[in-house]
Coordinates of C-alpha atoms in Angstrom, one line a residue:
M353 CA 101.2 57.2 129.2
R354 CA 102.2 60.1 126.9
R355 CA 102.2 57.7 124.0
T356 CA 98.6 56.6 124.9
V357 CA 97.3 60.1 125.1
Q358 CA 98.9 61.1 121.8
R359 CA 97.4 58.0 120.1
T360 CA 93.9 58.9 121.5
L361 CA 94.2 62.5 120.3
S362 CA 95.2 61.3 116.9
I363 CA 92.2 59.0 116.6
V364 CA 89.8 61.7 117.8
S365 CA 91.3 64.2 115.3
R366 CA 91.0 61.7 112.4
K367 CA 87.3 61.0 113.3
M368 CA 86.4 64.7 113.4
R369 CA 87.9 65.3 110.0
I370 CA 85.9 62.4 108.6
C371 CA 82.6 63.7 110.2
N372 CA 83.3 67.3 109.0
G373 CA 83.7 65.9 105.5
R374 CA 80.5 64.0 105.6
A375 CA 78.6 67.0 107.1
G376 CA 79.9 69.2 104.3
S377 CA 78.8 66.6 101.8
I378 CA 75.2 66.4 103.2
G379 CA 75.0 70.2 103.5
D380 CA 76.0 70.5 99.8
W381 CA 73.3 68.1 98.8
V382 CA 70.6 69.8 100.9
F383 CA 71.6 73.1 99.3
R384 CA 71.5 71.7 95.8
I385 CA 68.1 70.0 96.3
S386 CA 66.6 73.2 97.9
L387 CA 67.9 75.3 95.0
V388 CA 66.3 73.0 92.5
F389 CA 63.0 72.9 94.4
F390 CA 63.0 76.7 94.7
A391 CA 63.8 77.1 91.0
F392 CA 61.0 74.6 90.2
L393 CA 58.5 76.6 92.4
C394 CA 59.5 79.9 90.8
G395 CA 59.0 78.4 87.4
I396 CA 55.5 77.1 88.3
A397 CA 54.6 80.5 89.8
W398 CA 55.9 82.4 86.7
Y399 CA 54.1 80.0 84.4
T400 CA 50.9 80.3 86.4
R401 CA 51.2 84.1 86.5
I402 CA 51.5 84.3 82.8
I403 CA 48.7 81.8 82.1
N404 CA 46.1 82.8 84.7
M405 CA 46.6 85.9 86.9
W406 CA 43.8 84.7 89.3
A407 CA 45.4 81.4 90.1
M408 CA 48.0 83.0 92.4
K409 CA 45.3 85.0 94.1
N410 CA 43.2 81.9 94.7
L411 CA 46.3 80.2 96.0
G412 CA 46.9 83.0 98.4
D413 CA 43.3 83.0 99.5
T414 CA 43.8 79.4 100.7
F415 CA 45.9 80.8 103.5
L416 CA 43.7 83.8 104.3
R417 CA 40.7 83.9 106.6
K418 CA 37.9 86.4 106.5
D419 CA 36.4 87.2 109.9
I420 CA 32.7 87.6 108.9
N421 CA 31.4 87.1 112.4
T422 CA 27.8 86.2 113.2
R423 CA 25.0 87.7 110.9
Q424 CA 21.5 86.9 111.9
I425 CA 18.5 87.6 109.7
V426 CA 15.6 87.7 112.2
L427 CA 12.6 85.9 110.7
G428 CA 10.2 86.2 113.7
S429 CA 10.0 86.4 117.5
F430 CA 7.3 84.8 119.6
W431 CA 6.3 84.5 123.3
R432 CA 6.5 81.0 124.7
E433 CA 3.1 79.6 125.7
E434 CA 2.8 78.9 129.5
R435 CA 1.3 75.5 128.8
E436 CA 4.5 74.5 127.1
Q437 CA 6.6 75.3 130.1
N438 CA 7.7 72.9 132.9
V439 CA 9.3 75.7 134.9
D440 CA 8.1 79.1 136.0
G441 CA 9.2 82.2 134.2
R442 CA 8.8 84.2 131.1
F443 CA 10.3 83.0 127.9
A444 CA 10.5 84.2 124.3
V445 CA 11.8 82.5 121.1
I446 CA 13.8 84.3 118.3
H447 CA 13.7 82.6 114.9
F448 CA 16.6 83.6 112.7
L449 CA 18.6 82.6 109.7
A450 CA 22.4 82.4 109.9
D451 CA 25.5 80.6 108.7
G452 CA 25.4 77.1 110.1
R453 CA 29.2 76.8 110.1
M454 CA 29.6 78.9 113.2
E455 CA 28.2 79.3 116.6
H456 CA 25.8 82.2 117.2
P457 CA 25.9 83.5 120.8
L458 CA 22.9 85.5 121.8
Y459 CA 22.2 87.4 125.0
C460 CA 18.8 88.7 126.2
F461 CA 18.1 91.8 128.3
S462 CA 14.8 92.4 130.1
I463 CA 13.9 95.1 132.6
Q464 CA 13.4 94.0 136.2
A465 CA 11.2 95.6 138.8
N466 CA 14.3 97.6 140.1
N467 CA 14.8 99.0 136.6
R468 CA 18.0 97.0 136.1
Y469 CA 18.5 94.6 133.3
L470 CA 18.3 90.9 133.8
I471 CA 21.0 89.5 131.4
T472 CA 20.7 85.8 130.3
R473 CA 22.4 83.8 127.6
A474 CA 19.9 82.3 125.2
T475 CA 19.8 78.6 124.3
V476 CA 20.5 78.5 120.5
Q477 CA 19.7 75.5 118.4
R478 CA 20.1 74.9 114.7
I479 CA 16.8 73.7 113.3
H480 CA 18.2 70.8 111.3
R481 CA 21.3 69.9 113.3
G482 CA 21.8 66.1 112.9
K483 CA 19.9 65.9 109.6
R484 CA 22.8 66.7 107.4
S485 CA 26.2 68.3 107.9
S486 CA 26.9 71.9 106.8
S487 CA 29.0 72.5 103.7
D488 CA 30.2 75.6 101.9
I489 CA 27.4 75.6 99.4
C490 CA 24.5 74.7 101.8
S491 CA 25.7 76.6 104.8
W492 CA 22.9 78.9 105.8
A493 CA 20.2 77.4 108.0
G494 CA 17.4 78.4 110.4
H495 CA 18.0 78.6 114.1
I496 CA 15.9 79.2 117.2
A497 CA 17.1 81.0 120.4
E498 CA 15.1 80.8 123.6
C499 CA 15.4 83.7 126.0
D500 CA 14.8 83.5 129.7
L501 CA 13.3 86.9 130.6
D502 CA 12.1 88.7 133.7
V503 CA 8.5 87.8 134.5
H504 CA 7.5 91.5 134.0
A505 CA 8.7 91.5 130.3
M506 CA 5.3 91.7 128.5
K507 CA 5.9 93.7 125.3
E508 CA 9.6 93.9 124.4
F509 CA 13.2 93.0 125.3
K510 CA 16.6 93.4 123.9
I511 CA 19.1 91.0 122.3
S512 CA 22.8 91.2 121.6
T513 CA 25.7 89.1 120.5
T514 CA 27.6 90.3 123.6
P515 CA 26.7 90.6 127.3
N516 CA 26.9 94.4 127.0
V517 CA 23.6 96.3 126.9
E518 CA 25.1 99.0 124.7
D519 CA 25.3 96.4 121.9
A520 CA 21.6 95.3 122.3
M521 CA 18.8 95.7 119.8
L522 CA 15.2 96.1 120.8
V523 CA 12.8 93.2 119.9
T524 CA 9.0 93.2 120.0
P525 CA 7.6 89.6 119.8
E526 CA 4.6 89.0 117.6
A527 CA 1.4 89.3 119.6
P528 CA -0.5 85.9 119.6
L529 CA -3.5 85.9 117.2
R530 CA -6.9 85.9 118.9
E531 CA -8.3 82.7 117.6
P532 CA -10.5 80.0 119.1
R533 CA -8.9 76.6 119.6
H534 CA -8.5 74.8 116.3
P535 CA -8.2 71.0 116.3
M536 CA -6.2 70.8 113.0
V537 CA -4.3 73.6 111.2
V538 CA -2.4 73.2 107.9
C539 CA 0.8 75.1 107.3
M540 CA 1.5 75.3 103.6
A541 CA 4.9 75.7 101.9
P542 CA 5.6 79.2 100.7
M543 CA 4.3 80.3 97.3
Y544 CA 7.1 81.2 95.0
I545 CA 6.1 82.3 91.5
Y546 CA 2.8 80.5 92.0
T547 CA 0.3 80.6 89.1
D548 CA -1.8 77.4 89.4
W549 CA -5.0 78.6 91.1
E550 CA -6.8 75.3 90.2
I551 CA -4.4 73.3 92.3
L552 CA -4.7 75.9 95.1
V553 CA -8.5 75.6 95.2
T554 CA -8.2 71.8 95.2
G555 CA -5.7 71.8 98.1
I556 CA -7.8 74.2 100.2
E557 CA -11.1 72.5 99.6
L558 CA -9.8 69.0 100.2
W559 CA -8.1 69.9 103.5
L560 CA -11.3 71.7 104.6
A561 CA -13.4 68.6 103.7
M562 CA -11.1 66.3 105.6
G563 CA -11.3 68.3 108.9
A564 CA -8.9 71.3 108.8
T565 CA -10.4 74.5 110.1
K566 CA -7.6 76.9 109.3
I567 CA -4.9 77.0 106.6
V568 CA -1.8 79.3 106.8
V569 CA -0.3 80.2 103.4
P570 CA 3.0 82.1 103.2
V571 CA 3.3 84.1 100.0
Q572 CA 6.3 85.6 98.2
S573 CA 5.0 85.9 94.7
A574 CA 1.9 84.6 93.0
S575 CA -0.5 85.3 90.1
T576 CA -3.0 88.1 90.8
A577 CA -5.8 85.5 90.4
T578 CA -4.2 83.2 93.0
Y579 CA -3.7 86.0 95.5
R580 CA -7.3 87.3 95.1
I581 CA -8.7 83.8 95.7
L582 CA -6.5 83.6 98.9
Q583 CA -7.9 87.0 100.0
E584 CA -11.4 85.8 99.5
Y585 CA -10.7 82.7 101.6
E586 CA -9.1 85.0 104.2
K587 CA -12.3 87.1 104.4
K588 CA -14.2 83.9 105.2
G589 CA -11.8 83.1 108.1
I590 CA -10.5 80.0 106.4
V591 CA -7.0 81.1 105.3
I592 CA -4.4 83.3 106.9
I593 CA -2.0 84.9 104.5
R594 CA 1.6 85.3 105.8
H595 CA 4.0 87.6 103.9
W596 CA 7.3 85.8 103.1
P597 CA 9.7 88.3 101.3
K598 CA 13.1 87.4 100.0
W599 CA 16.1 87.7 102.2
P600 CA 18.8 90.4 101.7
I601 CA 21.9 89.8 99.7
L602 CA 24.9 90.1 102.1
S603 CA 28.4 91.3 101.3
D604 CA 29.7 87.9 100.4
T605 CA 26.7 85.6 100.0
N606 CA 23.0 85.3 98.9
P607 CA 21.0 83.3 101.5
N608 CA 18.1 83.0 99.0
G609 CA 20.2 80.5 97.0
L610 CA 21.8 78.7 99.9
V611 CA 18.8 77.4 101.9
L612 CA 17.4 74.0 101.3
S613 CA 14.3 74.2 99.1
R614 CA 14.4 78.0 99.4
G615 CA 13.3 78.4 102.9
I616 CA 10.5 75.8 103.2
E617 CA 11.9 74.6 106.5
E618 CA 12.2 78.1 107.8
S619 CA 8.6 79.0 106.8
H620 CA 7.3 75.8 108.5
V621 CA 9.1 76.7 111.8
N622 CA 7.8 80.2 111.6
C623 CA 4.3 78.9 111.0
L624 CA 4.6 76.4 113.9
F625 CA 5.4 79.2 116.4
F626 CA 2.6 81.3 114.9
V627 CA -0.1 78.7 115.4
K628 CA 1.1 77.2 118.7
P629 CA -1.2 79.4 120.8
W630 CA -4.4 78.2 119.2
A631 CA -3.7 74.9 117.3
D632 CA -3.8 71.4 118.7
I633 CA -2.5 69.5 115.6
A634 CA -0.4 71.2 112.9
V635 CA 0.1 69.6 109.4
F636 CA 3.1 70.7 107.2
S637 CA 2.5 70.2 103.6
D638 CA 2.8 71.4 100.0
I639 CA -0.4 72.6 98.3
D640 CA -0.7 69.4 96.3
D641 CA -0.2 66.9 99.2
F642 CA -3.1 65.5 101.1
L643 CA -3.8 63.0 103.8
L644 CA -6.6 60.7 102.7
P645 CA -8.0 57.4 103.9
L646 CA -6.2 54.3 102.6
D647 CA -9.1 53.7 100.4
P648 CA -10.3 57.0 99.0
A649 CA -13.5 55.4 97.8
K650 CA -14.5 55.4 101.5
A651 CA -13.6 59.0 102.2
A652 CA -16.0 61.0 104.4
P653 CA -15.9 64.5 105.8
G654 CA -13.5 65.0 108.7
D655 CA -11.6 61.7 108.1
N656 CA -8.1 63.3 108.5
L657 CA -8.8 64.6 111.9
K658 CA -10.1 61.1 113.0
I659 CA -7.0 59.4 111.5
L660 CA -4.6 61.8 113.3
R661 CA -6.4 61.7 116.7
N662 CA -6.4 57.9 116.6
L663 CA -2.7 57.7 115.8
F664 CA -1.7 60.1 118.6
A665 CA -3.9 58.1 120.9
E666 CA -2.1 54.9 119.8
H667 CA 1.3 56.5 120.4
P668 CA 1.0 58.6 123.5
R669 CA 4.7 59.6 123.5
A670 CA 4.6 60.8 119.9
G671 CA 5.3 64.5 119.5
S672 CA 5.1 64.1 115.7
L673 CA 4.0 61.7 113.1
L674 CA 6.0 61.0 109.9
F675 CA 4.0 59.8 106.9
E676 CA 5.1 58.1 103.7
H677 CA 4.4 59.6 100.4
R678 CA 2.3 58.0 97.7
D679 CA 2.5 59.6 94.3
V680 CA -0.7 60.0 92.4
Q681 CA -1.0 61.2 88.8
F682 CA -2.6 64.7 88.7
V683 CA -3.9 65.8 85.4
P684 CA -5.3 69.4 85.6
P685 CA -8.6 70.1 83.9
N686 CA -8.3 70.3 80.2
R687 CA -10.4 73.4 79.3
D688 CA -10.4 74.9 75.8
G689 CA -12.6 77.8 76.7
E690 CA -12.3 80.5 79.3
Q691 CA -11.7 79.5 82.9
S692 CA -13.4 80.9 86.0
L693 CA -14.3 79.8 89.5
A694 CA -18.0 79.4 88.4
N695 CA -17.2 76.7 85.8
F696 CA -14.5 75.0 87.8
N697 CA -15.2 71.6 89.3
F698 CA -13.3 68.5 90.5
E699 CA -14.2 66.0 87.8
F700 CA -10.6 65.7 86.7
L701 CA -9.9 63.8 90.0
R702 CA -11.8 60.8 88.5
N703 CA -8.8 60.3 86.1
S704 CA -6.3 59.9 88.8
K705 CA -3.9 56.9 88.8
N706 CA -1.3 55.7 91.3
K707 CA 2.3 56.2 90.3
M708 CA 3.7 54.5 93.3
N709 CA 2.3 51.9 95.6
C710 CA 2.8 51.6 99.3
N711 CA 6.6 51.2 100.0
V712 CA 9.3 52.6 102.1
W713 CA 10.8 55.7 100.4
R714 CA 12.9 57.6 102.9
M715 CA 13.0 61.0 101.1
K716 CA 9.3 61.5 100.4
T717 CA 7.6 62.1 103.7
R718 CA 5.3 64.6 105.3
V719 CA 5.0 65.7 108.9
V720 CA 2.1 66.2 111.3
V721 CA 2.8 67.4 114.9
N722 CA 1.2 68.0 118.2
A723 CA 2.0 71.8 118.2
S724 CA 2.9 72.0 121.9
R725 CA 5.4 69.1 121.8
V726 CA 7.8 70.2 119.1
D727 CA 9.8 73.3 118.2
S728 CA 11.0 72.8 114.7
V729 CA 10.1 70.9 111.5
N730 CA 12.7 69.9 108.9
M731 CA 10.5 69.8 105.9
H732 CA 10.5 66.0 105.6
E733 CA 10.9 65.2 109.2
T734 CA 10.6 66.7 112.7
G735 CA 13.5 68.4 114.4
I736 CA 13.5 69.5 118.0
H737 CA 11.1 67.7 120.3
R738 CA 10.2 68.8 123.9
F739 CA 9.9 66.9 127.2
G740 CA 10.9 63.5 125.8
Y741 CA 8.4 63.3 123.0
V742 CA 9.6 61.6 119.9
Q743 CA 9.0 61.3 116.2
T744 CA 6.9 58.3 115.2
R745 CA 7.0 56.8 111.7
V746 CA 3.6 55.7 110.5
P747 CA 3.7 52.7 108.1
C748 CA 2.1 53.5 104.8
R749 CA -0.2 50.5 105.1
Q750 CA -1.7 52.3 108.1
A751 CA -1.9 55.8 106.7
H752 CA 0.0 57.9 104.1
F753 CA -0.1 61.2 102.2
Y754 CA -1.2 61.4 98.6
H755 CA 0.9 63.6 96.4
L756 CA -1.1 64.8 93.4
R757 CA 2.0 64.9 91.2
H758 CA 2.2 66.9 88.0
S759 CA 2.7 63.9 85.8
H760 CA 1.8 65.1 82.3
N761 CA 3.4 62.1 80.5
T762 CA 2.1 58.6 80.4
V763 CA 2.8 56.8 83.7
P764 CA 4.3 53.3 83.2
S765 CA 2.1 50.6 84.6
P766 CA -0.3 52.9 86.5
A767 CA -2.5 51.4 89.2
P768 CA -6.2 52.6 89.1
I769 CA -7.4 54.5 92.2
N770 CA -11.0 55.4 92.8
M771 CA -11.2 59.1 93.6
S772 CA -14.8 59.5 92.5
P773 CA -16.2 59.7 96.0
V774 CA -13.7 62.5 96.8
A775 CA -14.7 64.3 93.6
D776 CA -18.4 64.0 94.5
L777 CA -17.6 65.4 98.0
L778 CA -15.6 68.3 96.7
N779 CA -18.1 69.2 94.0
K780 CA -20.9 69.4 96.5
Q781 CA -18.9 71.5 98.9
W782 CA -17.7 73.8 96.0
S783 CA -21.2 74.4 94.7
N784 CA -22.0 76.2 98.0
R785 CA -18.6 77.8 98.5
V786 CA -18.3 79.4 95.0
Q787 CA -21.5 81.5 95.7
E788 CA -19.5 83.4 98.4
F789 CA -16.9 84.7 96.0
G790 CA -19.2 87.4 94.6
S791 CA -18.2 88.9 91.3
L792 CA -14.8 87.1 91.3
K793 CA -16.5 83.8 90.5
N794 CA -17.4 84.9 87.0
E795 CA -14.1 86.6 86.1
V796 CA -11.9 85.0 83.5
L797 CA -8.7 83.7 85.2
N798 CA -5.3 82.8 83.8
K799 CA -5.0 79.3 82.4
T800 CA -2.8 76.8 84.1
S801 CA 0.4 76.2 82.2
T802 CA 2.1 72.8 82.4
E803 CA 5.2 73.6 80.3
Y804 CA 7.2 75.1 83.1
L805 CA 6.3 72.2 85.4
E806 CA 7.8 69.7 82.9
D807 CA 10.8 71.9 82.5
F808 CA 11.1 72.2 86.3
D809 CA 11.1 68.4 86.6
R810 CA 13.9 68.1 84.1
C811 CA 16.0 70.7 85.9
M812 CA 15.4 69.1 89.3
G813 CA 16.4 65.7 87.8
A814 CA 19.6 67.2 86.6
I815 CA 20.4 68.6 90.1
N816 CA 19.6 65.2 91.7
D817 CA 21.9 63.5 89.2
E818 CA 24.7 65.9 90.1
H819 CA 24.5 65.1 93.7
W820 CA 25.6 61.5 92.9
T821 CA 28.8 62.8 91.5
T822 CA 31.9 64.1 93.3
K823 CA 31.3 67.7 92.0
V824 CA 28.3 69.5 93.3
S825 CA 27.7 73.1 92.2
R826 CA 24.6 74.0 94.2
C827 CA 22.3 73.1 97.0
L828 CA 19.1 71.3 96.1
T829 CA 17.3 74.6 95.7
P830 CA 14.4 74.6 93.3
H831 CA 14.5 78.3 92.7
V832 CA 17.4 77.8 90.2
C833 CA 14.9 76.0 88.0
F834 CA 12.2 78.7 87.8
S835 CA 13.6 81.3 85.5
R836 CA 14.1 79.4 82.3
L837 CA 10.6 79.9 80.9
R838 CA 9.0 83.3 80.8
R839 CA 5.5 83.4 82.1
E840 CA 3.3 86.1 80.7
V841 CA 1.1 86.2 83.8
D842 CA 0.0 89.2 85.8
C843 CA 1.5 88.6 89.3
V844 CA 1.9 90.3 92.7
A845 CA 4.9 89.9 95.0
V846 CA 5.7 90.6 98.6
A847 CA 8.5 93.2 98.8
S848 CA 10.3 94.6 101.8
D849 CA 13.3 96.7 102.9
Y850 CA 15.8 95.7 105.6
E851 CA 17.5 97.5 108.5
F852 CA 20.6 96.2 110.3
Y853 CA 22.0 96.6 113.8
R854 CA 25.7 96.2 114.5
S855 CA 26.0 94.3 117.8
G856 CA 29.6 93.8 118.9
K857 CA 31.3 92.4 115.8
G858 CA 28.1 90.8 114.6
Y859 CA 24.9 91.9 113.0
F860 CA 21.1 91.6 113.3
M861 CA 18.9 92.2 110.3
N862 CA 15.1 92.9 110.3
A863 CA 12.6 93.2 107.5
I864 CA 10.7 96.5 107.5
N865 CA 8.1 98.1 105.2
V866 CA 6.7 94.8 104.1
R867 CA 4.2 95.3 101.3
V868 CA 2.4 93.7 98.4
Q869 CA 3.1 95.1 95.0
K870 CA 3.3 94.3 91.3
S871 CA 5.9 91.6 90.7
E872 CA 9.1 91.9 88.7
T873 CA 9.6 90.1 85.3
N874 CA 8.6 86.5 85.3
C875 CA 6.6 86.8 88.5
E876 CA 9.7 87.3 90.6
S877 CA 9.8 89.0 94.0
P878 CA 12.2 91.9 94.2
V879 CA 15.5 91.6 96.2
P880 CA 15.3 93.7 99.4
Q881 CA 17.7 96.6 100.0
F882 CA 19.3 97.8 103.2
I883 CA 17.9 101.3 103.8
S884 CA 19.1 101.9 107.4
G885 CA 21.7 100.8 109.9
N886 CA 23.7 101.9 112.9
H887 CA 27.1 101.3 111.4
Y888 CA 29.2 102.3 108.4
F889 CA 29.9 98.6 107.6
A890 CA 27.0 96.7 106.0
P891 CA 26.5 93.0 106.9

């Protein structure tokens, strides 16, 4: 027995010596490999430090996180129309711009009959959620928040990023415009550095001839002649000018350069809520896009309204109609002499030619909506529908928009298009309208320049090409293409200041002191400044 125990202990001792030897060997190798790796890392760090001092900083920033919190630039607030509600109550909509990479909680405070606050959490929706994912370079986007308020809230209420009333900011929604019911209203894209008054007149007159009764035009900067023409139309009750100033530059980003097409979507949504109280059908378009009959040779006054009413009747569940685009060569009038409204006419339309026939082209579309059935427009499609209404795509063989494209070069294989009846219709309408412009009709106006349009097309083509590569340096924002050529044109611009309100750890920002003034160099609108706030940290 003793011999057996001794033999067992001897075997165990021998095994332990072998394991300790192996463990020591593995530990030595781990230490050696770690030492080599550490030396290699130190060498790279030292080399990088000598070559580029910012590389180490950028490496460190990878592991750091900046808590920027929610920052909301309020673009407008509106009362919800009762005819759009399926439940009783009082509702308001806040339209704001914010970083799409984060959630934006918003609480609403309204005074009740017992003088206590009714506190509700707003329903917040990103305008173009689902259209494209957010990315670092295209992160800022429009949102709408719907507040459920006390029925006695008639003039104002408060909003906050927290449920605490001490963090709340006072909001006064825009009073609905007193207008008769309009069967068709056109919401134009904002005017940025806009100098082409001939295209402006063509757009307004063509939409009026085809059935529109009111045209809303947001303006950020435009030539003095363009703005004066708009003012004359406004005096006649045809146009409504909406001011559309630049947004403020924040501590770490410039939203003006991070929004698709420089805020066209946001301006369209703002216009939609503005016209909801008095518009049946709302059309969202650029100034050079028109809905015309399939055969323009058969165009007659009011045709657009007939087309749209028939389509909505054919599709009773349609909240919006999505139309194809058909490019048409647009050659501005070639005038060697002085240009004025008195000698302007639409004869140049007779030279129009098709660039593109009817086909499916997913990116080039235009939207028409039943104003009470939708809450947002995504520039080339509709966003948020209400009560089960849907977007309906209209085949281009049934109806489509005509894009009077600035094609100054020869169009390959152009197809002729008979725009003479349209030109005759507009000439007759213009001969009566121009008499209402008073002394302005005889004033010499700036000539339309096509050089910057061609340069703009080249720049936009370069951006599009870049999006097919793995490296993208910017959003598809046309404003980056506007400052290459200097335009010696007298311009006005919409300027504003901004105030901010610290709410919890977030911010609200409002435009104040909105005004029209002389533009900066190259017809640019000035960047707003923060002139007041309730905190020592700016947004």
